[in-house]
């Protein structure tokens, strides 16, 4: 009864988060669950008290999740989330993360000095760029900074970073730069746990320094990521290769990583013990069996690994599951391993019920469950394999038999982990890592047997000796380079990178249900063959990812939220697609990869007919290189201006790599004409700029903006004017152009900058709505208050991506009417218990469908 009760509680936790959004639907689901339990009772499959227990446990789980979610809404720092600097004193309550840009600290605020000192508690994610001091867990610090509510981009089906931080209990984010940005007040943590984790942080910093001194990329990033969990040092192209090859789980110290390492250490230890001389084996077996001795050796290694990874929540959860799994093996209760893992999951979510919606928890738990199911499967298939009484006395198998058995076990583990986590990987990362079924057979043994043990040994020797360099640096360099080269080579296999739309939740549930049915009922002939066929059909549908929600005769234009930048996607009635600009690309965040790609995949779009780079500025074309290299592109258009900056050189290299011809265009020319739709250029005048940039005489920002491509789309009764970064000079020319100051929808020039406020153009402007693409809390102060006031004075509705998220325009060729929706409007709204509660819940279901 333990396993069903835990499953019921976890299901209640998962459903409880949606209770404020779908109360009637969940009430109906709860009643249906009660009826199902009643039917089982009448059939004699379940006792009355058992049914009541399961029903009560689910209700309690839903209540627990709802209470936890409501408590997260209380933000003690809310009144301080302004643009005014405040002084904060607090304690670092998580391992310090090092990045190429600086340090990331999680600070528990204790005192705030604003207008007057006040005691307050709240968690702040603090980024310190260019730090001049080393900080560790438990340090009391002081910082003066601007506190802001956690934020990110907001797009249909996209990852909401701000909401993610809030679910983790972070109430504010802040950034400081330069020396003395953060002041350490005390150097000795107060609590015993703080002292332990502070010491571990010192170890991690010493290992980081030794590795950075002794290794070179890509080995440096792989060592830091795989040994001490500092993922930000892994180069993006290397990470992409691991993702394409289906081995990205190797990079993170999580459930699959810890689980596979524990399995390798456990199997290796038990195999070694069984090869001891008979006299030694008899003496050892008096106290411990080979299995128990393997557990004794495995747990300390995994624990050390967990600590060096920073003991973050996801890693600790994985460690707990492995400890429970090991105890089950120690007691010879492998058949009850799944029940033990369920109890472990319960223990993990009781203090943090929101963790059940966290991707790290889901992937870690599913990975360890998959490995546990393989062990149970092997145990049931060969009951004598793990017999504590006979395992030391059995005759050792031949090396070939042992190799074959280990190979079968490795393949089963790979298959189980890959199939179990595949729906989540497709949902969150938009990929089907099919190549992993083969590559993991090579990569996992290499990492588990060679790379990780040597890396851990080197790290431990740094801690013990206090040396400045990494022991066995040459061997580590060779192994990690070999790993990177091998994975990059495997990623070049045609079709290795298979991007898909996020599967629907219903199809994921069906996939897991069929997979579980095959595991439980595979002894039945019909189940043995029908379930794999159903799984193949589901996977084929996911892999196909047909174009969704496209309606011939419908025009759809989406102003994507890419932060402080521009990216607009056009879907024309005949099916052609156009991308105007690609947003910025930061060191660790490429808007092409993070926003444009997922949006297009979710709509089933694999080809972009026209890509337009309005002008070579980083916030407009930074994300285009990745887009050009990932999607099939028909033609590429630009204004012909060249620059010497690195982001532009990356763009040109991408254009050449995919062998796309660059078309230089100016005013008076058409980019495309498709039936009733026409996309033309209004500005700048067509000129022939120099083919090579002069690094000493780079074009000014104002000149670049005025030479950006201003385009106009006319499609039946509708028109849209895309003004790029046009400033005063370009707008002066546009107001003299018949079609340069009127359209159904007009994009506000240059993110609403004051330099793009032209009174004459604004007065002549005719539009039903305007859209400004701008990032939250940007350093430029966009959009300027005078610009906003000028458009408000004209009475034109203004949409902003920093507040509204992505803005979606839909219009039919057969009607002059259009529909404007925003990503913010598509956010779920808690249902108020009044006379309109049903219509409110139905609106949430409609948002879910969109």
PDB file of C-alpha atoms in Angstrom, residues 243 248 363 418 421-433 500 503:
ATOM      1  CA  UNK A 243      22.955  17.536 -26.811  1.00  0.00           C
ATOM      2  CA  UNK A 248      24.217  15.966 -22.512  1.00  0.00           C
ATOM      3  CA  UNK A 363      14.937  14.305 -15.004  1.00  0.00           C
ATOM      4  CA  UNK A 418      16.893   7.389 -22.700  1.00  0.00           C
ATOM      5  CA  UNK A 421      13.500  10.847 -20.057  1.00  0.00           C
ATOM      6  CA  UNK A 422      12.946  11.287 -23.807  1.00  0.00           C
ATOM      7  CA  UNK A 423       9.511  12.977 -23.460  1.00  0.00           C
ATOM      8  CA  UNK A 424      10.919  15.539 -21.026  1.00  0.00           C
ATOM      9  CA  UNK A 425      13.958  16.210 -23.218  1.00  0.00           C
ATOM     10  CA  UNK A 426      11.641  16.745 -26.198  1.00  0.00           C
ATOM     11  CA  UNK A 427       9.313  18.956 -24.147  1.00  0.00           C
ATOM     12  CA  UNK A 428      11.929  21.197 -22.549  1.00  0.00           C
ATOM     13  CA  UNK A 429      14.776  21.101 -25.094  1.00  0.00           C
ATOM     14  CA  UNK A 430      12.881  20.445 -28.357  1.00  0.00           C
ATOM     15  CA  UNK A 431      15.109  17.548 -29.349  1.00  0.00           C
ATOM     16  CA  UNK A 432      14.859  13.787 -29.777  1.00  0.00           C
ATOM     17  CA  UNK A 433      18.327  12.490 -28.874  1.00  0.00           C
ATOM     18  CA  UNK A 500      10.835  18.913 -32.626  1.00  0.00           C
ATOM     19  CA  UNK A 503       4.946  17.213 -27.216  1.00  0.00           C
TER      20      UNK A 503
END
